[in-house]
mmCIF file of C-alpha atoms and ligand atoms in Angstrom:
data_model
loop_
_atom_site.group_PDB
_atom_site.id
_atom_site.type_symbol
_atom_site.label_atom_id
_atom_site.label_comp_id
_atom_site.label_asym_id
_atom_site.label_seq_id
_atom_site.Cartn_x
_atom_site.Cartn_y
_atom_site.Cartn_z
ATOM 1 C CA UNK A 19 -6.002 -17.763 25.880
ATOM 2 C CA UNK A 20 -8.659 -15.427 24.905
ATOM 3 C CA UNK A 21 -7.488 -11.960 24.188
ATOM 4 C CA UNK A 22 -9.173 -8.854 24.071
ATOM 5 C CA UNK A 23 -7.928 -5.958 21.757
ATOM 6 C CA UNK A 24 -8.084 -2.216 21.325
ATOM 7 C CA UNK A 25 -6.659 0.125 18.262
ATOM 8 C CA UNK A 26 -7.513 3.462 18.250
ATOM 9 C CA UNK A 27 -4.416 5.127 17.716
ATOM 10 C CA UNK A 28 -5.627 7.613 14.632
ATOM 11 C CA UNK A 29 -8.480 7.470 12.898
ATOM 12 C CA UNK A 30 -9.719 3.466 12.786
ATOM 13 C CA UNK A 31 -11.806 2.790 16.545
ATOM 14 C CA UNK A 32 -11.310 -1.346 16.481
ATOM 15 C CA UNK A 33 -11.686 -3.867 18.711
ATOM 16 C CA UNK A 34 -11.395 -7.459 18.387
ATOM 17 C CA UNK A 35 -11.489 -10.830 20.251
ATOM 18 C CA UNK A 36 -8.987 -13.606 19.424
ATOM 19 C CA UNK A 37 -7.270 -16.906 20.749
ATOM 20 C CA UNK A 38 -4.433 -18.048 21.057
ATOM 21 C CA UNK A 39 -2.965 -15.905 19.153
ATOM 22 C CA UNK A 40 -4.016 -16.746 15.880
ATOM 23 C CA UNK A 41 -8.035 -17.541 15.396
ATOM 24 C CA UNK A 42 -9.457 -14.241 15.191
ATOM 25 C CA UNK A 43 -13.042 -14.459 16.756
ATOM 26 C CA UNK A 44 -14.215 -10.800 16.003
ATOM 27 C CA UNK A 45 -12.479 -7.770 14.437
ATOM 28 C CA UNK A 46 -15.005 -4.888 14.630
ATOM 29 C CA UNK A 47 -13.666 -1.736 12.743
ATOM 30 C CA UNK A 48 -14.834 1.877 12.110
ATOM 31 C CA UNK A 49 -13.361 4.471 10.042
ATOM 32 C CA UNK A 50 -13.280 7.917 10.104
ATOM 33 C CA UNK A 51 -11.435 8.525 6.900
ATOM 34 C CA UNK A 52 -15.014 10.157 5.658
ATOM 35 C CA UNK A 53 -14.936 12.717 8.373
ATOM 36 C CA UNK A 54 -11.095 14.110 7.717
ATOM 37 C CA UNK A 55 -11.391 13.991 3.651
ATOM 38 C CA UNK A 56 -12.475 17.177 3.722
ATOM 39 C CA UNK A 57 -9.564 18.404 5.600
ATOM 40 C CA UNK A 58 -6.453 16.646 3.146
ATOM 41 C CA UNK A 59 -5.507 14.874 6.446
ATOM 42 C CA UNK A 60 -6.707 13.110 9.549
ATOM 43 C CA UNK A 61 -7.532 15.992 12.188
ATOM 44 C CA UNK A 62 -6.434 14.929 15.724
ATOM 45 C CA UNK A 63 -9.272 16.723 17.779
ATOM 46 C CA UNK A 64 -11.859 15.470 15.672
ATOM 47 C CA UNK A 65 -10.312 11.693 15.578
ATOM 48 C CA UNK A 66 -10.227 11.416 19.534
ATOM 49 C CA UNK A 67 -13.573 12.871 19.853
ATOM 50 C CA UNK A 68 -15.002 10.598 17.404
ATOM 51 C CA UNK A 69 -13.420 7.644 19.493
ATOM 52 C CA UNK A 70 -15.078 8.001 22.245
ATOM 53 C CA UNK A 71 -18.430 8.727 20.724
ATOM 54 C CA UNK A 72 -18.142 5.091 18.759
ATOM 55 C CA UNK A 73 -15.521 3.135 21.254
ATOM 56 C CA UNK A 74 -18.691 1.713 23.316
ATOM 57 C CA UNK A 75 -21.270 0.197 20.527
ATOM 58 C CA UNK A 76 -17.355 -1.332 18.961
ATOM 59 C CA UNK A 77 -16.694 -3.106 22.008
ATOM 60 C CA UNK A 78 -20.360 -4.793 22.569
ATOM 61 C CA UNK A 79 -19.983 -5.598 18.872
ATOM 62 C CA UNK A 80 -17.244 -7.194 19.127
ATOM 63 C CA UNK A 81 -18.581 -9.472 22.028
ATOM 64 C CA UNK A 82 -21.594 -10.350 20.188
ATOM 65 C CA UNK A 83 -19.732 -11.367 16.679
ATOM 66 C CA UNK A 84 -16.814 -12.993 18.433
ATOM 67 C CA UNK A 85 -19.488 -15.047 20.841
ATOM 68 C CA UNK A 86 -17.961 -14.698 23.679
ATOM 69 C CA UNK A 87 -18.901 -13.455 27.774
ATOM 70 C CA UNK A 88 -16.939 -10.272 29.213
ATOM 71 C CA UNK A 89 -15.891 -13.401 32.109
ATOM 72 C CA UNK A 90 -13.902 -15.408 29.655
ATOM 73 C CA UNK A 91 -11.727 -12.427 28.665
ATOM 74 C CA UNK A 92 -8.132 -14.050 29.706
ATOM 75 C CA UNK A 93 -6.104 -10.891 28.482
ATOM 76 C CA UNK A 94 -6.359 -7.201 27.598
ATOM 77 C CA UNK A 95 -4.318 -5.669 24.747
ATOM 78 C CA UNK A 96 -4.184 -1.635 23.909
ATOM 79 C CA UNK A 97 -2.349 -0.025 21.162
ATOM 80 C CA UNK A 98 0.021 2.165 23.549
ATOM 81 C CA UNK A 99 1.711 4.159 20.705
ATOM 82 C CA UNK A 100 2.669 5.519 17.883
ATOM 83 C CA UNK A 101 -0.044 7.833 17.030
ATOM 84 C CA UNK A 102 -2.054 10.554 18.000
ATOM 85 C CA UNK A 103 -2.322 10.907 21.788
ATOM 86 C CA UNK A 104 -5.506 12.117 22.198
ATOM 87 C CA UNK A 105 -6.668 8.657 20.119
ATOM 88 C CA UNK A 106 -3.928 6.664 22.057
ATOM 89 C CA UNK A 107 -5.957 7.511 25.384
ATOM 90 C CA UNK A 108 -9.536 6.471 24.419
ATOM 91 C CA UNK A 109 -8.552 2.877 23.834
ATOM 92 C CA UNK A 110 -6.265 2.878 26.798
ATOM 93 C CA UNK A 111 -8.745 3.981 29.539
ATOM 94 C CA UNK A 112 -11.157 1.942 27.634
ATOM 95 C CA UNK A 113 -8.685 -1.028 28.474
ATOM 96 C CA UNK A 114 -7.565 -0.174 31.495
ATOM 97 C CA UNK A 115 -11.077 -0.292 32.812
ATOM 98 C CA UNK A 116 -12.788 -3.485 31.642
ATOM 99 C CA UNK A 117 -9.322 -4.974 32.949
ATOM 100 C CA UNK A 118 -10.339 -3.121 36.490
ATOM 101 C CA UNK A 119 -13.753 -4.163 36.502
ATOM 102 C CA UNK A 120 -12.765 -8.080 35.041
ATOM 103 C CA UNK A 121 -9.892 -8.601 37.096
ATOM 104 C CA UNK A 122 -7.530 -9.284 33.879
ATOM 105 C CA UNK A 123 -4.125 -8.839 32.979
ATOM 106 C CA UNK A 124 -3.704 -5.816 30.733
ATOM 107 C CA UNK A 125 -0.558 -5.096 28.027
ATOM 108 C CA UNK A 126 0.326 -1.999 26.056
ATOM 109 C CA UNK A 127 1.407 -2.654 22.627
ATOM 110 C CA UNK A 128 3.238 -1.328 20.264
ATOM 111 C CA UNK A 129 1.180 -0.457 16.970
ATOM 112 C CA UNK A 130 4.045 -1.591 14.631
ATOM 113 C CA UNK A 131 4.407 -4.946 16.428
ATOM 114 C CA UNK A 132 0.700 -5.085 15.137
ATOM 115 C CA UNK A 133 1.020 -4.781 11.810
ATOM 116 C CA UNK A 134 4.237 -7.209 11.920
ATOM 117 C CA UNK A 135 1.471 -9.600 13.290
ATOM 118 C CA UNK A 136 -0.934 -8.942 10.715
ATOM 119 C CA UNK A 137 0.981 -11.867 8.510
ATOM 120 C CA UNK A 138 0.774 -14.255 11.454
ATOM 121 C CA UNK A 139 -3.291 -14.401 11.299
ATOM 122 C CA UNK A 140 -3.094 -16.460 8.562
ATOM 123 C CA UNK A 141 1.122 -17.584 7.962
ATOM 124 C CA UNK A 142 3.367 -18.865 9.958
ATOM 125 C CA UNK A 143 6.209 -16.979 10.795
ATOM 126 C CA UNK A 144 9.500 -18.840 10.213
ATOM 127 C CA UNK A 145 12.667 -17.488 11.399
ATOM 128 C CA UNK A 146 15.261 -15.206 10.491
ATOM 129 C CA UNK A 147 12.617 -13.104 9.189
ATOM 130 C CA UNK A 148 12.786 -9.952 7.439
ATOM 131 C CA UNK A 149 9.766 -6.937 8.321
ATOM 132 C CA UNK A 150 9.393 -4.461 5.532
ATOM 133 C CA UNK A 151 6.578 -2.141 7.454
ATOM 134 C CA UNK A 152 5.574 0.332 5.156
ATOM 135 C CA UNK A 153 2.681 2.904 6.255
ATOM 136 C CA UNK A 154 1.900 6.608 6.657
ATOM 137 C CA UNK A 155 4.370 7.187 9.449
ATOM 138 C CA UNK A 156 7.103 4.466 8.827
ATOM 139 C CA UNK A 157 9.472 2.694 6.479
ATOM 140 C CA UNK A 158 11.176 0.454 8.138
ATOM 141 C CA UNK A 159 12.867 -2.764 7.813
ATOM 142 C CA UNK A 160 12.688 -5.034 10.696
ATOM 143 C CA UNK A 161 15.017 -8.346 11.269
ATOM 144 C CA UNK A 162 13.228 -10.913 13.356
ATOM 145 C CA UNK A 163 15.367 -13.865 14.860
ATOM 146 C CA UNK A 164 12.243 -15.285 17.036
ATOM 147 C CA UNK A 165 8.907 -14.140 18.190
ATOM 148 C CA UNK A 166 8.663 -10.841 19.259
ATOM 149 C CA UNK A 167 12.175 -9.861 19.004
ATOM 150 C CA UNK A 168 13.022 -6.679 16.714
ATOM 151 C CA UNK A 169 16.338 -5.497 15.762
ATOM 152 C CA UNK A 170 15.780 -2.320 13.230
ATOM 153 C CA UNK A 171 18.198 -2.724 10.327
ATOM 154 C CA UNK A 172 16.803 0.351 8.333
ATOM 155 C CA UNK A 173 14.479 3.195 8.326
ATOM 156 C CA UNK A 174 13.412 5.983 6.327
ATOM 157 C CA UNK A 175 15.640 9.519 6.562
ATOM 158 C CA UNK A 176 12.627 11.574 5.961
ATOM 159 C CA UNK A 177 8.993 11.055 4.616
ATOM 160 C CA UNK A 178 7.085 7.461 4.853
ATOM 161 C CA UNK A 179 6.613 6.206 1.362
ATOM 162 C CA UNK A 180 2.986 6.365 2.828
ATOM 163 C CA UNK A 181 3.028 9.982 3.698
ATOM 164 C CA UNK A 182 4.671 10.610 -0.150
ATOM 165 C CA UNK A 183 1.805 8.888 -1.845
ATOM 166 C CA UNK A 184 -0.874 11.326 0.060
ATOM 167 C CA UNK A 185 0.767 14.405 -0.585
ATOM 168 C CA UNK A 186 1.700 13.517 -4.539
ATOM 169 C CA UNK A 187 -1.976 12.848 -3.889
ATOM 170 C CA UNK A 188 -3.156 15.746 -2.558
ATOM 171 C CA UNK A 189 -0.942 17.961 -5.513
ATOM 172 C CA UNK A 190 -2.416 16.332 -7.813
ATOM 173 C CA UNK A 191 -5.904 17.328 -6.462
ATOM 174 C CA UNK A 192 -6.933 13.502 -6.031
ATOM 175 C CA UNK A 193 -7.625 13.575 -2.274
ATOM 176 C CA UNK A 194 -7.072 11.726 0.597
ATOM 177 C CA UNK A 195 -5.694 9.058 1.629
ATOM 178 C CA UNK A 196 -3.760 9.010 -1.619
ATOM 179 C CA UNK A 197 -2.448 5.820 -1.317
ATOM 180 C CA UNK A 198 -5.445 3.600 -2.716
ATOM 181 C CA UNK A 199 -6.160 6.705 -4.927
ATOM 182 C CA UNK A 200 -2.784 6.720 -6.727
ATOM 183 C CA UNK A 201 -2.460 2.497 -6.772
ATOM 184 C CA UNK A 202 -6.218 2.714 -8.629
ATOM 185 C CA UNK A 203 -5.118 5.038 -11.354
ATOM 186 C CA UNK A 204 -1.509 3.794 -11.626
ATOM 187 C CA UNK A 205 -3.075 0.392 -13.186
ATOM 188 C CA UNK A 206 -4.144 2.507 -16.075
ATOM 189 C CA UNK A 207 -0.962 4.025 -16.654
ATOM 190 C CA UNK A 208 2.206 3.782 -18.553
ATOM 191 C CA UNK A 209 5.520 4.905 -16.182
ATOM 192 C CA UNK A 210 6.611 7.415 -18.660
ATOM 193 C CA UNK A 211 7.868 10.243 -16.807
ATOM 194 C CA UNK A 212 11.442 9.912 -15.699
ATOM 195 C CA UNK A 213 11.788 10.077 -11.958
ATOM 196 C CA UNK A 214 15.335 10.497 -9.987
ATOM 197 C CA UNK A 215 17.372 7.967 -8.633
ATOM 198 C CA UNK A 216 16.725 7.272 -5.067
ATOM 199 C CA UNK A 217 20.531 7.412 -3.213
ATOM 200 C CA UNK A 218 20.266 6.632 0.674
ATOM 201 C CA UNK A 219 23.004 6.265 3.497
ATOM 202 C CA UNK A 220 22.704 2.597 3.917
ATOM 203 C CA UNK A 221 21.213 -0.381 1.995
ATOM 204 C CA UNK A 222 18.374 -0.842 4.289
ATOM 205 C CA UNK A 223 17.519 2.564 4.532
ATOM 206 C CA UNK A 224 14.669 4.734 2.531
ATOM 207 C CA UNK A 225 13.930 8.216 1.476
ATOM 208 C CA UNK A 226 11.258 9.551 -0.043
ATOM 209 C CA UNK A 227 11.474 13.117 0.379
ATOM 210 C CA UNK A 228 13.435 13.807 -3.055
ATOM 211 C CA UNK A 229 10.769 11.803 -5.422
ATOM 212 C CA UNK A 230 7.925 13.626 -3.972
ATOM 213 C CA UNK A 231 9.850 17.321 -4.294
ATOM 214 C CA UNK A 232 10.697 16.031 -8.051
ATOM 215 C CA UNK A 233 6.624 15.400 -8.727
ATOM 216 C CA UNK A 234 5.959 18.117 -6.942
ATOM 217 C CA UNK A 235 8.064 20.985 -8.832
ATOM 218 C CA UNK A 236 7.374 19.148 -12.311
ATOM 219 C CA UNK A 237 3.689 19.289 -11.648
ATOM 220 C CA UNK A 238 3.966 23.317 -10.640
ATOM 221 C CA UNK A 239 6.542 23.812 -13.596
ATOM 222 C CA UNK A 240 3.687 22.195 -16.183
ATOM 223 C CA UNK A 241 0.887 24.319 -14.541
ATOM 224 C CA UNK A 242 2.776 27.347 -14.603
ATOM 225 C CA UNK A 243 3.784 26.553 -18.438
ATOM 226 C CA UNK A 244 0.169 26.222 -18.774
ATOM 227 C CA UNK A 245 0.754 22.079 -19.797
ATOM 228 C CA UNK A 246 -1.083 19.375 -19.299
ATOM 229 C CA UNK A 247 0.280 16.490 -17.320
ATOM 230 C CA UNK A 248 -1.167 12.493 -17.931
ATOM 231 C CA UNK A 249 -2.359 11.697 -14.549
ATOM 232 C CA UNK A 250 -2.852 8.460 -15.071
ATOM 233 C CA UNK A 251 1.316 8.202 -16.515
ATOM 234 C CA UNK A 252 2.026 10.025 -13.604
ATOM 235 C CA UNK A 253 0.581 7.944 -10.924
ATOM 236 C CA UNK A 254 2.482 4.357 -13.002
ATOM 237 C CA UNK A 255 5.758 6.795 -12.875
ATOM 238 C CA UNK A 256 5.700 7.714 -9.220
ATOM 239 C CA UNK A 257 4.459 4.081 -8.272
ATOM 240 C CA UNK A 258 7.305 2.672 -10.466
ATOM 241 C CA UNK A 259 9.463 3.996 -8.505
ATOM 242 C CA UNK A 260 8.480 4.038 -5.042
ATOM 243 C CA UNK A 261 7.995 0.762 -4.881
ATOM 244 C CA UNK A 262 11.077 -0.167 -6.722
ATOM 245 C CA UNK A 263 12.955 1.619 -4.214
ATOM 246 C CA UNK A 264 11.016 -0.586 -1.582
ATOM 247 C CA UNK A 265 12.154 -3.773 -3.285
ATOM 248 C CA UNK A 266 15.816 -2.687 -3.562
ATOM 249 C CA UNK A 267 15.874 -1.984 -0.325
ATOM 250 C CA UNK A 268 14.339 -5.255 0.987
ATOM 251 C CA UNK A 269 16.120 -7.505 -1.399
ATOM 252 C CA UNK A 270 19.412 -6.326 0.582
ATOM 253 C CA UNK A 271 18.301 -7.353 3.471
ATOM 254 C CA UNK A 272 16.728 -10.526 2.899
ATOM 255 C CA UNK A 273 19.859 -11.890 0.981
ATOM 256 C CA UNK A 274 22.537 -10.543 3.566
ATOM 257 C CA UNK A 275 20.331 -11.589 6.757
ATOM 258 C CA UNK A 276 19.990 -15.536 4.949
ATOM 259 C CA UNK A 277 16.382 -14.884 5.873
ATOM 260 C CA UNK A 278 13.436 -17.559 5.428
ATOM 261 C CA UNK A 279 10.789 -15.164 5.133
ATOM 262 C CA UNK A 280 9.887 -12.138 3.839
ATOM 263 C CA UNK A 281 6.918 -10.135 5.073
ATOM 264 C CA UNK A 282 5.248 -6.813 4.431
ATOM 265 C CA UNK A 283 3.196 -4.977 7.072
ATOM 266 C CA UNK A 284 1.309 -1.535 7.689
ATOM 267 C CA UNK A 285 -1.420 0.334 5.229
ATOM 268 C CA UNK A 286 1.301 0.235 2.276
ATOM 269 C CA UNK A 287 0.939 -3.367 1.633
ATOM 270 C CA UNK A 288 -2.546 -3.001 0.618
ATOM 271 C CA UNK A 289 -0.660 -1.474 -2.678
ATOM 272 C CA UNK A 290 -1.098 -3.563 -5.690
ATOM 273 C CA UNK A 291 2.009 -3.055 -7.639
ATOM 274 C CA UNK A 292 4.182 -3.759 -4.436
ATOM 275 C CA UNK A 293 1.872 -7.177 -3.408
ATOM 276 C CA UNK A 294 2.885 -8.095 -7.441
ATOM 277 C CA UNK A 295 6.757 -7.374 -7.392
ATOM 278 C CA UNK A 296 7.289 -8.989 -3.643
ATOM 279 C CA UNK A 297 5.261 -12.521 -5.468
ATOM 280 C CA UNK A 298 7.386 -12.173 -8.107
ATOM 281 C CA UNK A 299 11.083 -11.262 -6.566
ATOM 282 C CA UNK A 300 11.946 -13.132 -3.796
ATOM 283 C CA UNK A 301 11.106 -16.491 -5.093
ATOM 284 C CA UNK A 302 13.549 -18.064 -2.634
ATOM 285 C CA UNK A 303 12.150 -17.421 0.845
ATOM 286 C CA UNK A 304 8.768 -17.671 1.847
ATOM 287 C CA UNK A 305 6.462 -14.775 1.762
ATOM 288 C CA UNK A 306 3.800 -13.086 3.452
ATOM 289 C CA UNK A 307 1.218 -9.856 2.611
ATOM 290 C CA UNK A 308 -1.492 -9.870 5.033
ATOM 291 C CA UNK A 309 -5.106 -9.934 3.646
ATOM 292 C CA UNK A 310 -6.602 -6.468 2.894
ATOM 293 C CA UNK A 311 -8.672 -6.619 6.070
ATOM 294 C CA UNK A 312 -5.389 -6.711 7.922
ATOM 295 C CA UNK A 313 -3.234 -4.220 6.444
ATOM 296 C CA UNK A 314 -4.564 -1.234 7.725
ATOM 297 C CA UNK A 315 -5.269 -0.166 11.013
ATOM 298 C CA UNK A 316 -7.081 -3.070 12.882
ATOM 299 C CA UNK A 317 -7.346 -4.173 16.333
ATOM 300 C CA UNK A 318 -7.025 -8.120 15.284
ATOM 301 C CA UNK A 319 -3.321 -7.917 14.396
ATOM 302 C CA UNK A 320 -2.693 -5.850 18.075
ATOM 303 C CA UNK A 321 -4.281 -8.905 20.007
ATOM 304 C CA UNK A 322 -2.306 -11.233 17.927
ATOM 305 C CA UNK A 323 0.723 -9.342 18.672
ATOM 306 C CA UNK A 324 -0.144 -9.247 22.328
ATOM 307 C CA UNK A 325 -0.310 -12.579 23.064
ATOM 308 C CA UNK A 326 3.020 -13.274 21.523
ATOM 309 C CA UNK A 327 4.240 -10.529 23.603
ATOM 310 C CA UNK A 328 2.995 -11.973 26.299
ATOM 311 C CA UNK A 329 4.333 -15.223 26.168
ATOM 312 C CA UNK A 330 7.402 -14.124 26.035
ATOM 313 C CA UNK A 331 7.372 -11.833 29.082
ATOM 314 C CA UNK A 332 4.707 -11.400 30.871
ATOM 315 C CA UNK A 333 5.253 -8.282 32.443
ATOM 316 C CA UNK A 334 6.348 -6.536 30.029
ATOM 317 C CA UNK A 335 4.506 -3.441 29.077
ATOM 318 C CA UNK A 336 1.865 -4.338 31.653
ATOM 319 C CA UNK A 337 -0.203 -1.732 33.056
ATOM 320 C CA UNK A 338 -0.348 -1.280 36.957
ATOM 321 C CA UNK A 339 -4.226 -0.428 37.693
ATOM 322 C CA UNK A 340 -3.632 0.376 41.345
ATOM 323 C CA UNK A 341 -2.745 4.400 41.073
ATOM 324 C CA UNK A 342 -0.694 4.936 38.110
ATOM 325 C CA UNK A 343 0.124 3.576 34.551
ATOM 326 C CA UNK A 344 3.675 2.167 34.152
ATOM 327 C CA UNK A 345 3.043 2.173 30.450
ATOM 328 C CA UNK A 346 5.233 4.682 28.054
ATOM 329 C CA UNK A 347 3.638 5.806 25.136
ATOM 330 C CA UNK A 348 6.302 4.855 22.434
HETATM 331 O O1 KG4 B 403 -0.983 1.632 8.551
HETATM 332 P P1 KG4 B 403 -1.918 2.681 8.157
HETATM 333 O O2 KG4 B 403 -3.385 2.334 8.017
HETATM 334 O O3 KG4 B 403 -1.859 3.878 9.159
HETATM 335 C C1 KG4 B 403 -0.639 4.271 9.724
HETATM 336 O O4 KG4 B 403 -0.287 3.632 10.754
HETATM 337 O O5 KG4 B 403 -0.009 5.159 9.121
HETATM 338 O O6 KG4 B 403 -1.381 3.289 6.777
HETATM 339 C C2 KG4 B 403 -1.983 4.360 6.123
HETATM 340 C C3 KG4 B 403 -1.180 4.702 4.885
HETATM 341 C C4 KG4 B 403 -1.655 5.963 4.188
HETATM 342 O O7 KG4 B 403 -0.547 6.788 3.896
HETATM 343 C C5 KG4 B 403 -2.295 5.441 2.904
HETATM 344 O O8 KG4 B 403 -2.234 6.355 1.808
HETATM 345 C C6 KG4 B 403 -1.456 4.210 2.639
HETATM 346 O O9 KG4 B 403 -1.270 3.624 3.909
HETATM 347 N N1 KG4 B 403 -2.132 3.247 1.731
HETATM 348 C C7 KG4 B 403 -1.661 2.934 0.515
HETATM 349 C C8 KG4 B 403 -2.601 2.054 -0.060
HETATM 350 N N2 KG4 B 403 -3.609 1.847 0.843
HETATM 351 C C9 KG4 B 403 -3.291 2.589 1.951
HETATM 352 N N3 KG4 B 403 -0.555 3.347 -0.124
HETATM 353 C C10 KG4 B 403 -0.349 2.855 -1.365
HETATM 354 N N4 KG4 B 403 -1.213 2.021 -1.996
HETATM 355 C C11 KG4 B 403 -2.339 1.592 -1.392
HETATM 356 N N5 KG4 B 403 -3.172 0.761 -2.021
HETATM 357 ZN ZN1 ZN B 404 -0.982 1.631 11.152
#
């Protein structure tokens, strides 16, 4: 089955061509990320209308790399949500009308699923699995008893450790996204500063709102003091610890849910200190990062996604062409 997939749900236009869920043909992706720096943060307006200036050339790309005719198109996937609606709708009617004008079947999926999927490119998912999706919106971890069946066992109670590593990011005056920022000067750090202990409800769940507040007020107490602060230190300090909490967190889960594998998913998991701990602490279950390529937003890991979801139920999230959509934007 040859799938056909669209991302565009903030600011990465992708499309990609793949079969059978799992050989990825073509994964075409542009990012905007140059356009929003100078605005600390990804600026909805500007990310749809970028979309659908670029969505076009992405999709004949992705035909041409992947080798393959519009006819032998077997299935179309679309991000259908979480993100920015405006983005959301570019690669849906972009979807919904090769599917019209091909005569294809046509599934909304949901972006998370994708990055869950991201480890099945190039693993093989064994089951019970256990999901730690880390990005700029979520925290999460997911238990997996089969394909493309979630059951949520925790979640974060306020910021994505995603979102805390952009704004620590963006106090510190090191721009945006801070993620990759932050990882790259961690490395030549020591984690000297103390940072608080991170207390949550349950042993699945995360929170990150109190470790950025604590970097935040001891970087404004220093300035105000007139005091230097190491930035380097700092970045090791605040990594330390976010990703320890991360590990914590997942460790629970994976050794009360007897799970086989472990697997990380979403933008997070391109971080190098948390790819390093999850090698070295769950040495009993198998384990899965995805490649780079894969971890942040990409349209290969939604068609990968999509044809699990198909299999499974075929109607599920389909999209009616014929007058309206019964796709909900999740
Ligand atoms: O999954 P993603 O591309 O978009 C969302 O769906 O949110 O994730 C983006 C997030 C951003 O917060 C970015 O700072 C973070 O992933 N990120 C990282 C790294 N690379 C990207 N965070 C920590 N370390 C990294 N190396
Ligand atoms: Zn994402």
């Amino acid at each position: 089955m040859i799938v056909l997939a669209i991302e565009s749900s903030c600011d990465e236009t992708s499309v990609s061509i793949s079969k059978d869920g799992k050989t990825v043909l073509s994964n075409v992706v542009y990012s905007q990320i140059e356009l929003h720096q100078s605005f600390g943060g990804v600026v909805p307006e500007i990310a749809s209308r970028e979309h659908i200036k670029r969505i076009t050339v992405i999709f004949e790309k992705a035909f041409v790399e992947a080798g393959v005719a519009k006819e032998d198109i077997d299935l179309v996937a679309v991000t259908k949500g979480p993100g920015l609606i405006g983005s959301l709708l570019v690669g849906i009617n972009a979807a919904k009308a090769f599917a019209f004008a091909y005569d294809v079947p046509i599934v909304g999926v949901h972006h998370l699923a994708g990055h869950i999927y991201a480890n099945q490119i190039e693993e093989e998912m064994e089951f019970p699995l256990v999901a730690l999706v880390v990005s700029g919106g979520h925290t999460e971890l997911i238990l997996m008893k089969d394909h493309y069946a979630f059951e949520k066992l925790g979640e974060t109670h306020d910021d994505a450790v995603g979102e805390a590593y952009d704004k620590v990011a963006r106090v510190l005056g090191l721009g945006y996204p801070g993620g990759p920022i932050i990882d790259k000067l961690a490395k030549e750090g020591t984690p000297e500063y103390p940072m608080p202990h991170i207390r949550t409800k349950g042993v699945y769940d995360f929170s990150y709102s109190g470790l950025k507040s604590h970097v935040i007020n001891f970087l404004n107490r220093k300035k105000m003091k007139n005091e230097s602060v190491d930035e380097k230190n700092m970045a090791a300090s605040f990594q330390e610890a976010a990703i320890r909490h991360l590990i914590t967190q997942s460790e629970n889960a994976v050794r009360d849910y007897d799970a086989k594998m472990f697997i990380v998913a979403g933008g997070v998991a391109a971080n190098s200190h948390l790819r390093d701990e999850v090698a070295k602490k769950f040495p009993h279950v198998k384990v899965s990062v995805p490649p780079f390529k894969y971890c942040t937003d990409n349209a290969a890991m939604m068609g990968i996604a999509a044809y699990y979801q198909y299999k499974k139920n075929k109607t599920a999230d389909a999209m009616d062409l014929n007058g309206y959509s019964r796709l909900k934007l999740a």
